Amino acid sequence: MTLASLKNATKAFFNGLTTPCAKIGIPSAMKVKPMTQDIQHEIEHFMNGLKKRNPQEEEFHQAVGEVVHSVMPFYLDHADYRKAQLLERLTEPDRIVIFRVSWEDDQGNIRANRAWRVQFNHALGPYKGGLRFHPSVSQSVLKFLGFEQIFKNSLTGLPMGGAKGGSNFNPKGKSDREVMRFCHSLMTELHRHIGEDIDVPAGDIGVGSREISYLFGQYTRLENRWTGVLTGKGCAFGGSAVRTEATGYGCIYFCEHMLHQHDESLEGKRIAISGSGNVALYAAEKALDKGAKVLTLSDSDGFVHIKDGLTKEQWKSVRELKEERRGRISEFAEQHAGVEFHRDAKPWGVKCDVALPCATQNELQEEDAQSLVEQGVMAVCEGANMPCTHDAVERFREKGVLFAPGKAANAGGVAVSGLEQSQNALRISWSHEKVDSQLQEIMEGIHERCVEQGQRNGRVDYVDGANIAGFKKVADALLAYGVV
Ligand code: NDP
């Protein structure tokens, strides 16, 4: 079936439905997964084994569970995959490096943190995935992120394996010198395990351009050579145009394709965004470019409700507040009339057409999903990694809300990181326009792969589509390699 004929079939299938979901060509209530008992049994059996082998790693169980639920029917249909024990092998990381990071604070106290690099799978290319600095970082969180990264990277079509790393270090409230000492100390160990053809880390929560610069400076000093071993570098020293904006822009490009697939557009849509970090800020900027109305932003203190919609001038002021002054989102409300701050609250009660959770994992729960459904939300795109809990995702799918999982919708960041690696290898820099147009092509390609693999009774299930398309490429590579 071609994409055009699928689109027509989708329209025909839902012709006549009158609920809010039906307006965008989706049934209001549908059993998403006709799952036989045998398949369900295989999933339970597999997940029980995984939980036994990886006790107390709830985030990792959740991420694997989501993928296994989608791919099990496909897996069971392929005797060669089963014989090669591909699911068992793919859920075991190639290796995990755990190390101590000692550093000295401004008062002369000696501090120690724990850091990890989870090199999950490099069947498709050198390991690739961000570093996260946040007190909530644990082995389970990094295994979930590294596992997701395998399939996300596969979906981009670029040659990248999956990895993730980070530390329980909290950069909030630390001086620049303290952050520098921490980054230099972390790289003193990490440099042994990475390289431009081995493993190429990037940023994530708590790791932005300042941290990448400190990490890169220490790497070049230790190795005495300049190489593209990290992405997200400053443009003056090997960074790519559009890398800063890529995840947020990519999320909006994906969302636009998803809406177009259902004869809708972003023009005039009311958008609720959580977070006000890298992903949230640039998703908001691109949404404004597309004529949408951005109603909310948030941080861990609460959310701001911008009743008339964020203006471009206000966007500049919030970018300056968050990126340059490292301020709190409440300050934005204090400085602008018509902006309300809601402490310790999430933005999901605000009436919107599109929701973009762009902060952190499990920030959008079942009751939030219910509230969004009641407000008539038509699409949810995950800018963050696994921001919606399993129950929240199931609620969206049951109610026919278009739902794009992070491994598809937020793949723009790693895609431009891949382009940064290519530019570094060629010792050239491409223009903003060239990189942005490649990003748009990659996001379109990811959308097409989801549509091809996610056809279910004339509708597109983006969760199944992303999981199966991402899995298939890695599984075929592993099969070709033999028993490795
Ligand atoms: P940033 O550190 O730039 O921003 C994170 C934002 O989320 C901040 O506003 C932060 O608020 C908020 N936040 C973090 N933890 C919590 C929490 N527990 N409760 C409420 N709010 C919270 O990170 P990014 O924007 O880079 O990353 C956001 C998400 O996107 C993550 O899931 C990340 O893995 C994912 N992602 C990022 C990519 C990238 O290129 N940067 C690529 C693909 C995915 P506060 O400042 O108060 O902590």
Short mmCIF file of C-alpha atoms and ligand atoms in Angstrom, two decimals:
data_model
loop_
_atom_site.label_atom_id
_atom_site.label_comp_id
_atom_site.label_asym_id
_atom_site.label_seq_id
_atom_site.Cartn_x
_atom_site.Cartn_y
_atom_site.Cartn_z
CA MET A 1 0.00 0.00 0.00
CA THR A 2 1.39 3.44 -0.88
CA LEU A 3 1.28 6.36 1.53
CA ALA A 4 -1.33 8.12 -0.61
CA SER A 5 -3.62 5.08 -0.73
CA LEU A 6 -3.21 4.57 3.02
CA LYS A 7 -4.28 8.15 3.58
CA ASN A 8 -7.38 7.64 1.43
CA ALA A 9 -8.20 4.38 3.20
CA THR A 10 -7.86 6.14 6.55
CA LYS A 11 -10.28 8.86 5.46
CA ALA A 12 -12.78 6.35 4.08
CA PHE A 13 -12.60 4.20 7.19
CA PHE A 14 -13.50 7.02 9.53
CA ASN A 15 -15.95 8.83 7.30
CA GLY A 16 -19.02 9.83 9.27
CA LEU A 17 -17.60 9.78 12.78
CA THR A 18 -18.42 12.96 14.67
CA THR A 19 -16.41 12.96 17.92
CA PRO A 20 -13.48 15.43 18.30
CA CYS A 21 -11.10 12.61 17.36
CA ALA A 22 -13.16 11.78 14.31
CA LYS A 23 -12.52 15.31 13.02
CA ILE A 24 -8.94 14.28 12.37
CA GLY A 25 -9.85 10.90 10.93
CA ILE A 26 -9.42 8.70 13.97
CA PRO A 27 -12.07 6.68 15.81
CA SER A 28 -12.86 7.84 19.34
CA ALA A 29 -12.50 4.41 20.86
CA MET A 30 -10.73 1.49 19.31
CA LYS A 31 -8.95 -1.57 20.61
CA VAL A 32 -5.49 -0.71 19.38
CA LYS A 33 -3.88 -4.11 19.69
CA PRO A 34 -5.77 -7.23 18.77
CA MET A 35 -3.39 -9.37 20.81
CA THR A 36 -3.82 -13.14 20.90
CA GLN A 37 -3.40 -14.99 24.18
CA ASP A 38 -0.30 -16.76 22.86
CA ILE A 39 1.42 -13.47 22.05
CA GLN A 40 0.40 -12.04 25.41
CA HIS A 41 1.84 -15.12 27.10
CA GLU A 42 5.16 -14.75 25.22
CA ILE A 43 5.36 -11.08 26.26
CA GLU A 44 4.72 -11.91 29.92
CA HIS A 45 7.24 -14.74 29.84
CA PHE A 46 9.89 -12.50 28.27
CA MET A 47 9.23 -9.58 30.64
CA ASN A 48 9.32 -11.82 33.73
CA GLY A 49 12.77 -13.03 32.70
CA LEU A 50 13.95 -9.48 31.99
CA LYS A 51 12.72 -8.24 35.40
CA LYS A 52 14.49 -11.13 37.14
CA ARG A 53 17.75 -10.39 35.36
CA ASN A 54 17.48 -6.64 35.99
CA PRO A 55 15.85 -6.22 39.42
CA GLN A 56 14.70 -2.77 40.59
CA GLU A 57 15.27 -1.14 37.19
CA GLU A 58 11.74 0.11 36.66
CA GLU A 59 12.45 2.68 33.97
CA PHE A 60 14.35 0.04 31.98
CA HIS A 61 11.48 -2.46 32.36
CA GLN A 62 9.05 0.21 31.13
CA ALA A 63 11.09 1.06 28.03
CA VAL A 64 11.66 -2.58 27.10
CA GLY A 65 8.00 -3.45 27.79
CA GLU A 66 6.84 -0.82 25.31
CA VAL A 67 9.11 -2.09 22.54
CA VAL A 68 8.41 -5.78 23.21
CA HIS A 69 4.67 -5.19 23.19
CA SER A 70 4.94 -3.76 19.66
CA VAL A 71 7.49 -6.12 18.17
CA MET A 72 6.46 -9.48 19.67
CA PRO A 73 3.88 -10.36 16.96
CA PHE A 74 6.46 -9.46 14.29
CA TYR A 75 9.22 -11.32 16.19
CA LEU A 76 7.15 -14.48 16.53
CA ASP A 77 6.49 -14.39 12.78
CA HIS A 78 10.24 -14.57 12.10
CA ALA A 79 11.65 -17.94 13.10
CA ASP A 80 15.19 -16.77 12.24
CA TYR A 81 14.94 -13.88 14.73
CA ARG A 82 13.68 -16.21 17.45
CA LYS A 83 16.31 -18.83 16.78
CA ALA A 84 19.00 -16.16 17.06
CA GLN A 85 17.52 -15.00 20.42
CA LEU A 86 17.55 -11.43 19.13
CA LEU A 87 15.25 -9.93 21.76
CA GLU A 88 17.29 -11.49 24.56
CA ARG A 89 20.53 -10.19 23.01
CA LEU A 90 19.18 -6.73 22.23
CA THR A 91 18.05 -6.15 25.82
CA GLU A 92 21.52 -6.90 27.23
CA PRO A 93 23.89 -3.91 26.89
CA ASP A 94 27.24 -4.52 25.19
CA ARG A 95 28.84 -3.06 28.33
CA ILE A 96 28.33 -0.56 31.15
CA VAL A 97 31.24 1.45 32.50
CA ILE A 98 30.71 2.79 36.07
CA PHE A 99 33.19 5.16 37.63
CA ARG A 100 33.80 7.69 40.40
CA VAL A 101 34.15 11.39 39.63
CA SER A 102 36.10 13.26 42.34
CA TRP A 103 36.18 17.05 42.23
CA GLU A 104 36.69 20.06 44.49
CA ASP A 105 34.00 22.68 45.16
CA ASP A 106 34.60 26.43 45.55
CA GLN A 107 34.96 26.09 49.32
CA GLY A 108 37.76 23.54 48.93
CA ASN A 109 35.59 20.55 49.94
CA ILE A 110 36.27 17.28 48.11
CA ARG A 111 33.15 15.84 46.47
CA ALA A 112 32.48 12.48 44.82
CA ASN A 113 29.79 11.54 42.29
CA ARG A 114 29.02 8.39 40.34
CA ALA A 115 29.02 8.31 36.54
CA TRP A 116 28.07 5.73 33.93
CA ARG A 117 28.37 5.09 30.20
CA VAL A 118 25.94 2.47 28.93
CA GLN A 119 27.18 1.27 25.52
CA PHE A 120 24.06 -0.60 24.53
CA ASN A 121 24.41 -1.73 20.94
CA HIS A 122 26.67 -0.77 18.04
CA ALA A 123 25.32 -2.98 15.26
CA LEU A 124 24.54 0.03 13.05
CA GLY A 125 27.47 2.35 13.81
CA PRO A 126 29.58 3.86 16.60
CA TYR A 127 27.72 4.24 19.92
CA LYS A 128 25.84 7.53 20.04
CA GLY A 129 23.71 9.12 22.76
CA GLY A 130 23.71 11.95 25.26
CA LEU A 131 25.15 12.55 28.72
CA ARG A 132 22.72 13.57 31.47
CA PHE A 133 23.67 15.37 34.70
CA HIS A 134 20.78 15.24 37.17
CA PRO A 135 20.34 13.92 40.74
CA SER A 136 17.76 11.41 39.44
CA VAL A 137 20.30 9.68 37.16
CA SER A 138 20.67 5.97 37.93
CA GLN A 139 21.72 2.87 36.03
CA SER A 140 18.07 2.07 35.34
CA VAL A 141 17.41 5.52 33.83
CA LEU A 142 20.50 5.31 31.64
CA LYS A 143 19.69 1.77 30.50
CA PHE A 144 16.19 2.90 29.49
CA LEU A 145 17.63 5.86 27.60
CA GLY A 146 20.38 3.78 25.95
CA PHE A 147 17.88 1.11 24.91
CA GLU A 148 15.52 3.70 23.36
CA GLN A 149 18.47 5.29 21.62
CA ILE A 150 19.22 2.10 19.63
CA PHE A 151 15.85 2.25 17.86
CA LYS A 152 15.75 6.04 17.58
CA ASN A 153 19.13 6.08 15.87
CA SER A 154 18.08 3.24 13.61
CA LEU A 155 14.97 5.20 12.55
CA THR A 156 17.07 8.18 11.41
CA GLY A 157 18.68 6.04 8.71
CA LEU A 158 22.14 7.26 9.80
CA PRO A 159 24.93 4.87 10.87
CA MET A 160 24.72 5.18 14.66
CA GLY A 161 24.52 2.67 17.50
CA GLY A 162 22.77 3.35 20.82
CA ALA A 163 24.31 4.53 24.11
CA LYS A 164 23.64 6.90 27.00
CA GLY A 165 25.64 8.15 29.95
CA GLY A 166 25.71 10.66 32.74
CA SER A 167 26.05 11.29 36.41
CA ASN A 168 23.99 11.99 39.52
CA PHE A 169 25.83 15.35 39.72
CA ASN A 170 23.45 18.32 40.05
CA PRO A 171 24.71 21.33 38.05
CA LYS A 172 21.95 23.55 39.51
CA GLY A 173 23.41 26.15 41.87
CA LYS A 174 27.02 25.26 41.00
CA SER A 175 29.42 27.94 39.80
CA ASP A 176 30.96 27.77 36.30
CA ARG A 177 34.31 26.81 37.86
CA GLU A 178 32.71 23.95 39.79
CA VAL A 179 30.98 22.66 36.65
CA MET A 180 34.30 22.91 34.79
CA ARG A 181 36.17 20.94 37.45
CA PHE A 182 33.47 18.28 37.48
CA CYS A 183 33.44 17.96 33.65
CA HIS A 184 37.24 17.78 33.45
CA SER A 185 37.32 15.07 36.11
CA LEU A 186 34.56 13.06 34.42
CA MET A 187 36.36 13.18 31.07
CA THR A 188 39.62 12.08 32.68
CA GLU A 189 38.02 8.64 32.99
CA LEU A 190 35.51 8.72 30.11
CA HIS A 191 38.13 9.49 27.43
CA ARG A 192 39.42 5.89 27.64
CA HIS A 193 36.06 4.55 26.50
CA ILE A 194 35.07 6.91 23.67
CA GLY A 195 36.39 7.97 20.25
CA GLU A 196 35.10 9.23 16.91
CA ASP A 197 34.67 5.65 15.61
CA ILE A 198 33.85 4.10 19.00
CA ASP A 199 31.39 6.20 20.97
CA VAL A 200 30.37 9.83 20.42
CA PRO A 201 28.45 11.37 23.36
CA ALA A 202 26.31 14.54 23.18
CA GLY A 203 24.25 16.63 25.64
CA ASP A 204 20.97 15.90 27.42
CA ILE A 205 19.32 17.19 30.61
CA GLY A 206 21.86 19.33 32.51
CA VAL A 207 24.46 19.04 29.74
CA GLY A 208 24.35 21.97 27.33
CA SER A 209 26.98 23.86 25.33
CA ARG A 210 28.91 24.96 28.47
CA GLU A 211 29.35 21.37 29.68
CA ILE A 212 30.12 19.98 26.19
CA SER A 213 32.84 22.65 25.79
CA TYR A 214 34.51 21.72 29.11
CA LEU A 215 34.29 18.00 28.28
CA PHE A 216 35.67 18.50 24.77
CA GLY A 217 38.52 20.73 26.00
CA GLN A 218 39.65 18.05 28.43
CA TYR A 219 39.38 15.30 25.78
CA THR A 220 41.61 17.16 23.30
CA ARG A 221 44.13 17.86 26.08
CA LEU A 222 44.28 14.23 27.23
CA GLU A 223 44.43 12.76 23.73
CA ASN A 224 46.53 15.49 22.14
CA ARG A 225 44.40 15.44 18.99
CA TRP A 226 41.34 17.23 17.65
CA THR A 227 38.58 14.87 16.60
CA GLY A 228 34.78 14.94 16.51
CA VAL A 229 34.38 12.85 19.65
CA LEU A 230 31.46 14.87 21.08
CA THR A 231 28.54 16.52 19.31
CA GLY A 232 26.75 19.69 20.31
CA LYS A 233 30.05 21.60 20.22
CA GLY A 234 30.17 25.36 19.66
CA CYS A 235 30.01 26.27 15.96
CA ALA A 236 33.45 27.94 16.20
CA PHE A 237 35.08 24.62 17.08
CA GLY A 238 33.43 21.92 15.02
CA GLY A 239 29.79 22.18 16.05
CA SER A 240 27.01 21.97 13.49
CA ALA A 241 24.52 24.66 12.55
CA VAL A 242 21.02 23.81 13.87
CA ARG A 243 22.26 21.28 16.49
CA THR A 244 20.96 23.49 19.33
CA GLU A 245 17.54 23.79 17.71
CA ALA A 246 17.39 20.29 16.18
CA THR A 247 15.37 18.29 18.73
CA GLY A 248 12.67 20.93 19.18
CA TYR A 249 12.48 21.80 15.47
CA GLY A 250 12.45 18.10 14.56
CA CYS A 251 9.59 17.44 16.96
CA ILE A 252 7.50 20.12 15.24
CA TYR A 253 8.41 18.81 11.76
CA PHE A 254 7.27 15.34 12.84
CA CYS A 255 4.08 16.70 14.40
CA GLU A 256 3.31 18.58 11.20
CA HIS A 257 3.66 15.39 9.10
CA MET A 258 1.43 13.52 11.52
CA LEU A 259 -1.24 16.22 11.26
CA HIS A 260 -0.92 16.48 7.46
CA GLN A 261 -1.37 12.71 7.23
CA HIS A 262 -4.79 13.37 8.74
CA ASP A 263 -5.57 16.53 6.73
CA GLU A 264 -4.75 18.89 9.55
CA SER A 265 -2.01 21.48 10.08
CA LEU A 266 -0.35 23.36 12.93
CA GLU A 267 -1.71 26.74 11.79
CA GLY A 268 -3.82 28.24 14.58
CA LYS A 269 -3.50 25.18 16.86
CA ARG A 270 -3.27 25.72 20.63
CA ILE A 271 -0.15 24.01 21.96
CA ALA A 272 0.72 23.05 25.54
CA ILE A 273 4.44 22.50 26.08
CA SER A 274 6.14 21.27 29.26
CA GLY A 275 9.75 22.11 30.10
CA SER A 276 11.67 25.26 29.18
CA GLY A 277 15.02 23.68 28.41
CA ASN A 278 16.65 23.00 25.08
CA VAL A 279 13.89 20.85 23.55
CA ALA A 280 10.94 22.88 24.83
CA LEU A 281 12.39 26.26 23.80
CA TYR A 282 13.07 25.33 20.19
CA ALA A 283 9.84 23.38 19.81
CA ALA A 284 8.09 26.58 20.94
CA GLU A 285 10.06 28.70 18.47
CA LYS A 286 9.27 26.46 15.48
CA ALA A 287 5.62 26.14 16.55
CA LEU A 288 5.36 29.96 16.44
CA ASP A 289 6.93 29.94 12.95
CA LYS A 290 4.20 27.53 11.87
CA GLY A 291 1.47 29.86 13.10
CA ALA A 292 0.55 27.87 16.22
CA LYS A 293 -0.34 29.41 19.58
CA VAL A 294 1.99 28.33 22.42
CA LEU A 295 0.04 28.46 25.70
CA THR A 296 2.38 26.93 28.29
CA LEU A 297 5.99 26.28 29.33
CA SER A 298 7.24 24.84 32.62
CA ASP A 299 10.15 23.85 34.83
CA SER A 300 10.40 21.76 37.97
CA ASP A 301 8.81 24.61 40.02
CA GLY A 302 5.56 24.75 38.02
CA PHE A 303 4.12 26.01 34.72
CA VAL A 304 3.30 29.35 33.10
CA HIS A 305 0.00 29.88 31.30
CA ILE A 306 0.36 32.47 28.54
CA LYS A 307 -3.29 33.16 27.91
CA ASP A 308 -2.94 35.10 24.65
CA GLY A 309 -0.21 32.84 23.33
CA LEU A 310 3.56 33.37 23.47
CA THR A 311 4.80 36.19 21.23
CA LYS A 312 8.15 36.10 19.40
CA GLU A 313 9.41 38.87 21.71
CA GLN A 314 8.39 36.87 24.77
CA TRP A 315 10.09 33.79 23.31
CA LYS A 316 13.38 35.75 23.10
CA SER A 317 12.99 36.84 26.70
CA VAL A 318 12.33 33.30 27.97
CA ARG A 319 15.29 31.96 25.94
CA GLU A 320 17.54 34.59 27.50
CA LEU A 321 16.16 33.82 30.98
CA LYS A 322 16.71 30.06 30.68
CA GLU A 323 19.79 29.75 28.44
CA GLU A 324 21.83 32.74 29.55
CA ARG A 325 20.71 33.55 33.10
CA ARG A 326 19.70 30.02 34.14
CA GLY A 327 16.64 31.57 35.82
CA ARG A 328 13.29 30.07 36.89
CA ILE A 329 10.16 30.06 34.75
CA SER A 330 8.27 31.89 37.55
CA GLU A 331 10.42 34.96 36.81
CA PHE A 332 8.99 35.01 33.27
CA ALA A 333 5.47 35.37 34.72
CA GLU A 334 6.65 38.15 37.06
CA GLN A 335 8.03 40.11 34.09
CA HIS A 336 5.07 39.77 31.68
CA ALA A 337 1.45 40.85 32.10
CA GLY A 338 -1.11 38.21 31.12
CA VAL A 339 1.20 35.33 32.10
CA GLU A 340 0.15 33.29 35.14
CA PHE A 341 2.48 31.07 37.13
CA HIS A 342 1.04 27.89 38.70
CA ARG A 343 3.42 26.52 41.33
CA ASP A 344 3.90 22.73 41.59
CA ALA A 345 1.40 22.16 38.80
CA LYS A 346 1.62 20.62 35.33
CA PRO A 347 0.29 22.24 32.14
CA TRP A 348 -1.98 19.34 31.11
CA GLY A 349 -5.18 20.90 32.43
CA VAL A 350 -4.98 23.76 29.90
CA LYS A 351 -7.31 23.39 26.92
CA CYS A 352 -5.17 22.64 23.86
CA ASP A 353 -5.17 20.87 20.49
CA VAL A 354 -1.61 19.56 20.66
CA ALA A 355 0.47 18.57 23.71
CA LEU A 356 4.27 18.41 23.60
CA PRO A 357 5.79 16.93 26.78
CA CYS A 358 9.41 18.14 26.56
CA ALA A 359 10.76 17.92 30.14
CA THR A 360 11.52 14.45 31.52
CA GLN A 361 10.42 10.81 31.83
CA ASN A 362 7.01 9.91 33.29
CA GLU A 363 5.94 13.55 33.67
CA LEU A 364 2.56 12.91 32.00
CA GLN A 365 0.47 10.34 33.84
CA GLU A 366 -2.86 8.64 33.24
CA GLU A 367 -4.90 11.37 34.95
CA ASP A 368 -3.08 14.01 32.87
CA ALA A 369 -3.87 12.02 29.71
CA GLN A 370 -7.51 11.82 30.78
CA SER A 371 -7.59 15.58 31.33
CA LEU A 372 -6.07 16.22 27.88
CA VAL A 373 -8.56 13.85 26.25
CA GLU A 374 -11.46 15.63 27.98
CA GLN A 375 -10.12 18.97 26.70
CA GLY A 376 -10.22 17.54 23.14
CA VAL A 377 -6.50 17.15 22.45
CA MET A 378 -5.94 15.74 18.95
CA ALA A 379 -2.21 15.00 18.97
CA VAL A 380 0.57 14.34 21.47
CA CYS A 381 4.23 14.35 20.39
CA GLU A 382 6.92 13.32 22.87
CA GLY A 383 9.74 15.88 22.75
CA ALA A 384 11.29 14.29 25.86
CA ASN A 385 12.25 10.63 26.25
CA MET A 386 9.35 8.51 27.61
CA PRO A 387 7.54 11.50 29.22
CA CYS A 388 4.22 9.63 29.10
CA THR A 389 3.65 6.67 31.39
CA HIS A 390 2.45 3.38 29.91
CA ASP A 391 -1.11 4.02 31.15
CA ALA A 392 -1.13 7.52 29.70
CA VAL A 393 -0.05 6.21 26.29
CA GLU A 394 -2.73 3.51 26.37
CA ARG A 395 -5.36 6.15 27.22
CA PHE A 396 -4.35 8.23 24.18
CA ARG A 397 -4.34 5.20 21.90
CA GLU A 398 -7.72 3.91 23.13
CA LYS A 399 -9.25 7.34 22.63
CA GLY A 400 -7.84 7.72 19.14
CA VAL A 401 -5.49 10.61 19.95
CA LEU A 402 -2.57 10.77 17.50
CA PHE A 403 0.45 9.80 19.58
CA ALA A 404 4.10 10.05 18.50
CA PRO A 405 6.63 8.31 20.76
CA GLY A 406 9.91 10.07 21.59
CA LYS A 407 12.07 7.68 19.62
CA ALA A 408 10.41 9.03 16.46
CA ALA A 409 9.39 12.58 17.42
CA ASN A 410 12.58 13.67 19.18
CA ALA A 411 15.09 11.97 16.86
CA GLY A 412 15.99 15.31 15.22
CA GLY A 413 18.67 16.02 17.84
CA VAL A 414 20.62 12.85 17.29
CA ALA A 415 20.08 13.16 13.53
CA VAL A 416 21.87 16.53 13.45
CA SER A 417 24.50 15.08 15.78
CA GLY A 418 25.05 12.45 13.08
CA LEU A 419 25.40 15.27 10.53
CA GLU A 420 27.90 16.98 12.87
CA GLN A 421 29.98 13.76 12.88
CA SER A 422 29.96 13.71 9.07
CA GLN A 423 31.03 17.37 8.87
CA ASN A 424 33.85 16.76 11.38
CA ALA A 425 35.06 13.72 9.44
CA LEU A 426 35.09 15.77 6.21
CA ARG A 427 36.55 18.85 7.98
CA ILE A 428 33.82 21.10 6.58
CA SER A 429 30.83 23.08 7.90
CA TRP A 430 27.47 23.11 6.20
CA SER A 431 25.17 26.16 6.23
CA HIS A 432 22.11 26.56 8.47
CA GLU A 433 19.86 26.08 5.41
CA LYS A 434 21.58 22.89 4.30
CA VAL A 435 21.45 21.26 7.74
CA ASP A 436 17.87 22.37 8.37
CA SER A 437 16.75 20.94 5.03
CA GLN A 438 18.51 17.62 5.82
CA LEU A 439 16.81 17.59 9.22
CA GLN A 440 13.43 18.09 7.54
CA GLU A 441 14.13 15.23 5.12
CA ILE A 442 15.18 12.93 7.96
CA MET A 443 12.04 13.70 10.00
CA GLU A 444 9.90 13.06 6.93
CA GLY A 445 11.70 9.74 6.41
CA ILE A 446 11.07 8.73 10.03
CA HIS A 447 7.40 9.61 9.65
CA GLU A 448 7.17 7.49 6.48
CA ARG A 449 8.84 4.51 8.19
CA CYS A 450 6.33 4.77 11.06
CA VAL A 451 3.44 4.90 8.61
CA GLU A 452 4.74 1.91 6.63
CA GLN A 453 5.15 -0.32 9.69
CA GLY A 454 2.31 1.10 11.77
CA GLN A 455 -0.74 0.44 9.59
CA ARG A 456 -3.51 -1.01 11.77
CA ASN A 457 -6.99 -1.42 10.26
CA GLY A 458 -6.56 1.66 8.11
CA ARG A 459 -5.06 3.88 10.82
CA VAL A 460 -1.47 4.63 11.79
CA ASP A 461 -0.22 3.43 15.14
CA TYR A 462 2.98 5.44 15.53
CA VAL A 463 4.13 3.47 18.59
CA ASP A 464 4.06 0.14 16.75
CA GLY A 465 5.37 1.76 13.57
CA ALA A 466 8.41 3.33 15.27
CA ASN A 467 9.22 0.25 17.33
CA ILE A 468 8.99 -2.22 14.46
CA ALA A 469 10.81 -0.05 11.90
CA GLY A 470 13.59 0.73 14.41
CA PHE A 471 13.87 -2.89 15.56
CA LYS A 472 13.92 -4.51 12.11
CA LYS A 473 17.06 -2.77 10.92
CA VAL A 474 19.06 -3.60 14.04
CA ALA A 475 17.75 -7.18 14.13
CA ASP A 476 18.73 -7.77 10.48
CA ALA A 477 22.25 -6.44 11.15
CA LEU A 478 22.67 -8.70 14.19
CA LEU A 479 21.40 -11.67 12.22
CA ALA A 480 23.93 -10.98 9.47
CA TYR A 481 26.79 -10.75 12.00
CA GLY A 482 26.19 -14.28 13.34
CA VAL A 483 26.57 -14.99 17.04
CA VAL A 484 28.20 -11.82 18.38
P1 NDP B 1 17.25 20.64 29.63
O1 NDP B 1 18.10 20.34 30.80
O2 NDP B 1 17.68 21.68 28.68
O3 NDP B 1 15.76 20.99 30.09
C1 NDP B 1 15.00 20.13 30.85
C2 NDP B 1 13.71 20.82 31.22
O4 NDP B 1 12.85 19.89 31.88
C3 NDP B 1 13.90 21.97 32.20
O5 NDP B 1 12.91 22.93 31.98
C4 NDP B 1 13.71 21.28 33.55
O6 NDP B 1 13.33 22.15 34.60
C5 NDP B 1 12.59 20.33 33.22
N1 NDP B 1 12.65 19.19 34.12
C6 NDP B 1 13.68 18.33 34.30
N2 NDP B 1 13.37 17.42 35.23
C7 NDP B 1 12.12 17.73 35.64
C8 NDP B 1 11.23 17.15 36.58
N3 NDP B 1 11.58 16.09 37.30
N4 NDP B 1 10.00 17.72 36.73
C9 NDP B 1 9.64 18.80 36.00
N5 NDP B 1 10.45 19.39 35.10
C10 NDP B 1 11.66 18.85 34.92
O7 NDP B 1 17.05 19.23 28.88
P2 NDP B 1 16.62 18.96 27.37
O8 NDP B 1 15.63 19.97 26.94
O9 NDP B 1 17.85 18.76 26.58
O10 NDP B 1 15.92 17.53 27.51
C11 NDP B 1 14.54 17.39 27.82
C12 NDP B 1 14.08 16.00 27.44
O11 NDP B 1 14.30 15.78 26.04
C13 NDP B 1 14.81 14.85 28.14
O12 NDP B 1 13.92 13.77 28.30
C14 NDP B 1 15.88 14.45 27.13
O13 NDP B 1 16.33 13.12 27.30
C15 NDP B 1 15.09 14.61 25.83
N6 NDP B 1 15.89 14.77 24.63
C16 NDP B 1 16.81 15.78 24.52
C17 NDP B 1 17.54 15.90 23.37
C18 NDP B 1 18.47 17.05 23.16
O14 NDP B 1 18.98 17.18 22.03
N7 NDP B 1 18.72 17.92 24.13
C19 NDP B 1 17.43 14.92 22.28
C20 NDP B 1 16.37 13.96 22.45
C21 NDP B 1 15.66 13.88 23.60
P3 NDP B 1 14.40 22.54 35.75
O15 NDP B 1 15.32 23.51 35.09
O16 NDP B 1 13.59 23.11 36.83
O17 NDP B 1 15.09 21.25 36.15
#
